[in-house]
Amino acid sequence: MSKGRLEAFTDGFFAIIITILVLEIKLPGTDEAIFPMILHLFPKFVAYFISFVIVGVYWVSHHLMMHYIKHTNRTFLWINLFFMMSVSITPFFAAILGEHSTSADAIALYSGLQVIIGLFSNVIWWYATKRGGLLDENVGRLIIRTMWARNLIAPVLYGIAIPVAYSNIVMAFAIFFVVPIVHIAPTLLDFQWVTKLVTKLAAGGQKA
Amino acid sequence: MSKGRLEAFTDGFFAIIITILVLEIKLPGTDEAIFPMILHLFPKFVAYFISFVIVGVYWVSHHLMMHYIKHTNRTFLWINLFFMMSVSITPFFAAILGEHSTSADAIALYSGLQVIIGLFSNVIWWYATKRGGLLDENVGRLIIRTMWARNLIAPVLYGIAIPVAYSNIVMAFAIFFVVPIVHIAPTLLDFQWVTKLVTKLAAGGQKA
Amino acid sequence: MSKGRLEAFTDGFFAIIITILVLEIKLPGTDEAIFPMILHLFPKFVAYFISFVIVGVYWVSHHLMMHYIKHTNRTFLWINLFFMMSVSITPFFAAILGEHSTSADAIALYSGLQVIIGLFSNVIWWYATKRGGLLDENVGRLIIRTMWARNLIAPVLYGIAIPVAYSNIVMAFAIFFVVPIVHIAPTLLDFQWVTKLVTKLAAGGQKA
Amino acid sequence: MSKGRLEAFTDGFFAIIITILVLEIKLPGTDEAIFPMILHLFPKFVAYFISFVIVGVYWVSHHLMMHYIKHTNRTFLWINLFFMMSVSITPFFAAILGEHSTSADAIALYSGLQVIIGLFSNVIWWYATKRGGLLDENVGRLIIRTMWARNLIAPVLYGIAIPVAYSNIVMAFAIFFVVPIVHIAPTLLDFQWVTKLVTKLAAGGQKA
């Protein structure tokens, strides 16, 4: 089964999710002046920004995984669909976060969803690498490990954000901003830093 | 006429439908605490989950059918459009189901729609197999029969759910969950079980 | 400039339009029983059905035109964008039609929009056939004329519906249903009837 | 990394944005007659028209840039995502503009967003031309300069519109209409005029 339609379907899906996020920011019916209204909506823009970037992280990760995956099967389609289902709840939980931005519960709920999405992301990669015939033959252990590491950043950090939210809300939001920075920063250095680190770790792991 | 644009169009359509489903879950305007609100929305999440998975079943089925279909014509485009029209009503009927989850009428309405979608799915396959020149020449009778069986699972089970809803609502919802399980479970076994069963039945049918 | 991205963009657009149509049918907040509510929404379903089918007609027409067009340029992209702009207003005017289904003004407004869409459709074909280098070299005069005839059916019939709406609303709605029937019926006969008719007319035209 | 998925993703995104724009025009619940209601919504249609055309300008520009770009990398994906993020806010700011069309603040806010989108558009082109290996080798200095000029038209004009809005609202709206005209008009002349002008300027620049 070719991977073309799965990619087109998932790309269309991601394009819709990042666009639907902005629909959750609704124009208040009041006669408020423009700039106070925008300031008033500031928490919603923050929730929008965080969600846009994290969905962007998932899309780039999916893009990278599919770069190394050559074939798909029905099980893969279904794992991908459940991954998409978890992503599709993000706009709704982002709306809750934007509406109740000072509520530790809203932050915990949002973080919990991101942990689940991160886990599904790992299930995709786990199935692709464990079941024969899906992965490109030239993909080495280093790439497989780097991708694992990459896919674990978001769920681990969001998992930490859950208890943090109940002691310090500002710190929890700080973690939300750390997630995309960790993903984008090495990208700007063309991943040389991460590649070197993982190479060292992998070398260390092979010695041990 | 190439099948590429039909696939891209249908994939885009399915990607939008599964995303629109979540738009039907709306944030209540009340000052309710977060977790009670989520619990309160639980029936809507159930309707969302059921709809996401059944639309996923239709997408995978369409994917499989198009794998065996090599060409399309104008009639095929129109049959596909009417299939899409029936699918596109799902988010609206899912919203009714989420709002009135204890109403047998809502369950019957939703089930009736799924029966119609299932029938259109079969019309697609019937036209593709009966009219010459659309199907891949290498597609044998076994694959044609397996696809028929596959496309009949959802409409038959949903058809049973209609009378059941008026005697036992929980049972009707149980059927809603059986439909995706029947589709996904054999997938996890790589369809070996179903293939063997159909092979036996086909062998029996050829003897008779 | 390749036509691939234009097709993908237009397909994505059409997929969204036919899905957005159903968003205009909103669940009333009342505690009305399910089936009376569905009956109450009947005019909206009619507006939805008419719009879905006419947008389907435009998509199939676009599909056919692009089948014969091999290249695009910047002017073509812009003509296509204005065609899309006119189509994108359909869900809003369909909502007006569904809300005010007994208003001749609503019918006239909707019909007027369809006339404009039909004219843009013809501008696409006019530019593709008149400007050198866009059309496939093998496309003969017969196909060019058939496409013209095809693209004129909807705007002519909708143009007639405008004055009709002010004398007989039922008749205007009847015209709305005639448009897709005229498009789909010959399709079911594989266009042999239309092809023969146009061949005769073309032959007559060449003699004169 | 191939550019195919980036194009498909961005095309899907643009298709959704231009469709979401129309969702911001909402049917008033009043029993107003049809044509007065449409007249009443006129400012919203103006905001819709301006936004549809400017988003069309961005799409055509992106299309042109990707025509000359042969490869992408992770950094490019992220720059493109931030460009998309800025575009995705357009429907919301268009809604504000449609609701408060006589407010200089609304015009300034909308213009400010367009300046940011224009700058991101230039960052895409800057990165593609400066970093080796992304651009097609055959793309000469003339094309690179023409694209720069093209991408600067919208942000410069919208930047001018910000102070203008506070002295003369009609003039600011006039600038909004000038932007697409400047983009589309040379297109209708097949860009011969712009090409000649830029050739002269480039020739002058090389002499100096």
Coordinates of C-alpha atoms in Angstrom, one line a residue, chain B residues 1-2 4-6 8-10 12-13 16-17 20 23-24 72-78 80-82 84-86 88-89 91-93 95-96 99-100 103 105-106 108-109 127 131 166, chain C residues 7 10-12 14-16 18-20 22-23 25-27 30-35 37-38 41 45 48-49 52-53 56-57 59-60 62-64 66-67 150 183-184 187-188 190-191:
Chain B
M1 CA -9.9 9.9 -16.6
S2 CA -7.2 9.5 -13.9
G4 CA -5.6 11.0 -8.8
R5 CA -7.9 14.0 -8.4
L6 CA -10.8 12.0 -7.1
A8 CA -7.1 13.9 -3.5
F9 CA -10.7 15.4 -3.4
T10 CA -12.1 12.6 -1.3
G12 CA -9.4 16.4 1.6
F13 CA -13.1 15.9 2.2
I16 CA -12.3 18.0 6.9
I17 CA -15.2 15.8 8.1
I20 CA -15.5 19.3 11.8
L23 CA -16.4 21.7 16.3
E24 CA -19.7 20.3 17.4
T72 CA -12.8 6.6 -13.1
N73 CA -15.5 8.2 -15.3
R74 CA -18.1 10.9 -14.9
T75 CA -20.7 8.4 -13.5
F76 CA -18.2 7.2 -10.9
L77 CA -17.5 10.9 -9.9
W78 CA -21.2 11.4 -9.2
N80 CA -18.7 9.2 -5.2
L81 CA -20.2 12.7 -4.7
F82 CA -23.5 11.2 -3.4
M84 CA -19.7 12.1 0.2
M85 CA -23.0 13.9 0.6
S86 CA -24.3 11.2 2.9
S88 CA -21.1 15.0 5.2
I89 CA -24.4 14.9 7.2
P91 CA -21.3 15.7 12.0
F92 CA -24.8 17.2 12.2
F93 CA -26.4 13.9 13.2
A95 CA -24.3 16.7 17.2
I96 CA -28.0 15.6 17.6
E99 CA -27.2 16.6 22.6
H100 CA -29.9 13.9 22.9
S103 CA -33.3 9.6 22.9
D105 CA -35.1 8.7 18.0
A106 CA -31.6 10.3 17.9
A108 CA -32.3 5.7 15.1
L109 CA -31.7 8.8 13.1
Y127 CA -20.4 0.2 -10.2
R131 CA -18.8 -1.6 -15.5
Y166 CA -36.3 1.5 21.0
Chain C
E7 CA -5.7 21.3 -9.2
T10 CA -9.0 23.9 -6.2
D11 CA -9.8 20.3 -5.0
G12 CA -9.1 21.2 -1.4
F14 CA -14.2 22.3 -3.2
A15 CA -13.9 19.7 -0.5
I16 CA -14.1 22.4 2.1
I18 CA -19.2 21.0 0.3
T19 CA -18.4 20.4 4.0
I20 CA -19.0 23.9 5.2
V22 CA -23.6 21.3 6.4
L23 CA -22.3 23.7 9.1
I25 CA -27.6 23.6 9.4
K26 CA -27.5 24.4 13.1
L27 CA -29.0 22.4 15.9
T30 CA -35.0 24.0 21.9
D31 CA -36.2 20.8 23.7
E32 CA -38.2 19.9 20.6
A33 CA -38.5 16.1 19.9
I34 CA -36.0 14.8 17.3
F35 CA -38.3 14.0 14.2
M37 CA -37.1 19.2 14.6
I38 CA -35.7 17.4 11.5
L41 CA -35.2 21.9 9.4
F45 CA -31.8 20.3 4.1
Y48 CA -28.1 22.0 1.5
F49 CA -29.0 19.4 -1.1
F52 CA -24.1 20.3 -2.6
V53 CA -25.2 19.1 -6.0
G56 CA -20.6 19.1 -7.4
V57 CA -21.6 20.2 -10.9
W59 CA -16.3 20.5 -9.5
V60 CA -17.0 18.0 -12.2
H62 CA -13.6 22.1 -13.4
H63 CA -12.2 18.5 -13.4
L64 CA -13.2 18.1 -17.1
M66 CA -8.5 20.8 -16.4
H67 CA -8.4 17.4 -18.1
R150 CA -22.1 22.3 -20.6
H183 CA -26.0 17.5 -15.8
I184 CA -26.2 14.0 -14.2
T187 CA -23.6 11.3 -17.6
L188 CA -25.6 8.1 -16.8
D190 CA -22.1 8.3 -20.9
F191 CA -22.9 11.5 -22.7

